[in-house]
């Protein structure tokens, strides 16, 4: 039975040759996209605090009421440079969508 499973010397040699060579594909981009400046509305504000945080919301509609996660990411406290108003902004990781403003 083990004789049937064993590979012939030719097959072993082909497998060892193919595993020795490394394949490193190189893909060229079809088009090059220009870099654009993203406007976050934080340009006229100075950062007072920046920490990682999780945001939860309390869902009282279901029974029993429970806390549900709203997002995980960077929480920033920003002060406007002209009128000195302060606001809290939180953006989710990876998607950078605003989950608290």
PDB file of C-alpha atoms in Angstrom, residues 1-50:
ATOM      1  CA  UNK A   1       0.000   0.000   0.000  1.00  0.00           C
ATOM      2  CA  UNK A   2       2.788   2.460   0.871  1.00  0.00           C
ATOM      3  CA  UNK A   3       4.408   1.636  -2.478  1.00  0.00           C
ATOM      4  CA  UNK A   4       1.395   3.126  -4.259  1.00  0.00           C
ATOM      5  CA  UNK A   5       1.602   6.374  -2.330  1.00  0.00           C
ATOM      6  CA  UNK A   6       5.337   6.935  -2.837  1.00  0.00           C
ATOM      7  CA  UNK A   7       6.322   9.246  -5.690  1.00  0.00           C
ATOM      8  CA  UNK A   8       8.518   8.170  -8.541  1.00  0.00           C
ATOM      9  CA  UNK A   9      12.037   9.721  -8.658  1.00  0.00           C
ATOM     10  CA  UNK A  10      11.073  11.864 -11.676  1.00  0.00           C
ATOM     11  CA  UNK A  11       8.063  13.376  -9.899  1.00  0.00           C
ATOM     12  CA  UNK A  12      10.131  14.041  -6.774  1.00  0.00           C
ATOM     13  CA  UNK A  13      12.773  15.861  -8.838  1.00  0.00           C
ATOM     14  CA  UNK A  14      10.135  18.022 -10.594  1.00  0.00           C
ATOM     15  CA  UNK A  15       8.525  18.925  -7.285  1.00  0.00           C
ATOM     16  CA  UNK A  16      11.847  19.869  -5.687  1.00  0.00           C
ATOM     17  CA  UNK A  17      12.829  22.014  -8.709  1.00  0.00           C
ATOM     18  CA  UNK A  18       9.527  23.880  -8.695  1.00  0.00           C
ATOM     19  CA  UNK A  19       9.664  24.519  -4.947  1.00  0.00           C
ATOM     20  CA  UNK A  20      13.254  25.858  -5.156  1.00  0.00           C
ATOM     21  CA  UNK A  21      12.413  28.641  -7.583  1.00  0.00           C
ATOM     22  CA  UNK A  22      10.677  31.664  -6.132  1.00  0.00           C
ATOM     23  CA  UNK A  23       7.945  33.354  -8.114  1.00  0.00           C
ATOM     24  CA  UNK A  24       7.762  37.095  -7.561  1.00  0.00           C
ATOM     25  CA  UNK A  25       5.009  38.617  -9.716  1.00  0.00           C
ATOM     26  CA  UNK A  26       5.344  42.276 -10.647  1.00  0.00           C
ATOM     27  CA  UNK A  27       2.162  44.115 -11.605  1.00  0.00           C
ATOM     28  CA  UNK A  28       2.312  47.495 -13.284  1.00  0.00           C
ATOM     29  CA  UNK A  29      -0.597  49.875 -12.628  1.00  0.00           C
ATOM     30  CA  UNK A  30      -2.950  50.417 -15.553  1.00  0.00           C
ATOM     31  CA  UNK A  31      -3.290  54.126 -14.769  1.00  0.00           C
ATOM     32  CA  UNK A  32      -1.645  56.372 -12.209  1.00  0.00           C
ATOM     33  CA  UNK A  33      -3.989  58.310  -9.972  1.00  0.00           C
ATOM     34  CA  UNK A  34      -3.035  61.793  -8.780  1.00  0.00           C
ATOM     35  CA  UNK A  35      -2.842  62.428  -5.062  1.00  0.00           C
ATOM     36  CA  UNK A  36      -5.664  64.612  -3.817  1.00  0.00           C
ATOM     37  CA  UNK A  37      -5.909  66.611  -0.623  1.00  0.00           C
ATOM     38  CA  UNK A  38      -8.674  65.337   1.649  1.00  0.00           C
ATOM     39  CA  UNK A  39     -10.632  68.006   3.515  1.00  0.00           C
ATOM     40  CA  UNK A  40     -11.574  66.850   7.029  1.00  0.00           C
ATOM     41  CA  UNK A  41     -12.819  70.216   8.362  1.00  0.00           C
ATOM     42  CA  UNK A  42     -10.066  69.996  10.985  1.00  0.00           C
ATOM     43  CA  UNK A  43      -7.739  72.405   9.159  1.00  0.00           C
ATOM     44  CA  UNK A  44      -8.622  75.483  11.267  1.00  0.00           C
ATOM     45  CA  UNK A  45      -8.493  73.605  14.566  1.00  0.00           C
ATOM     46  CA  UNK A  46      -5.736  72.690  16.978  1.00  0.00           C
ATOM     47  CA  UNK A  47      -5.640  69.276  18.605  1.00  0.00           C
ATOM     48  CA  UNK A  48      -5.884  69.297  22.407  1.00  0.00           C
ATOM     49  CA  UNK A  49      -6.103  65.539  22.953  1.00  0.00           C
ATOM     50  CA  UNK A  50      -5.894  62.409  20.796  1.00  0.00           C
TER      51      UNK A  50
END
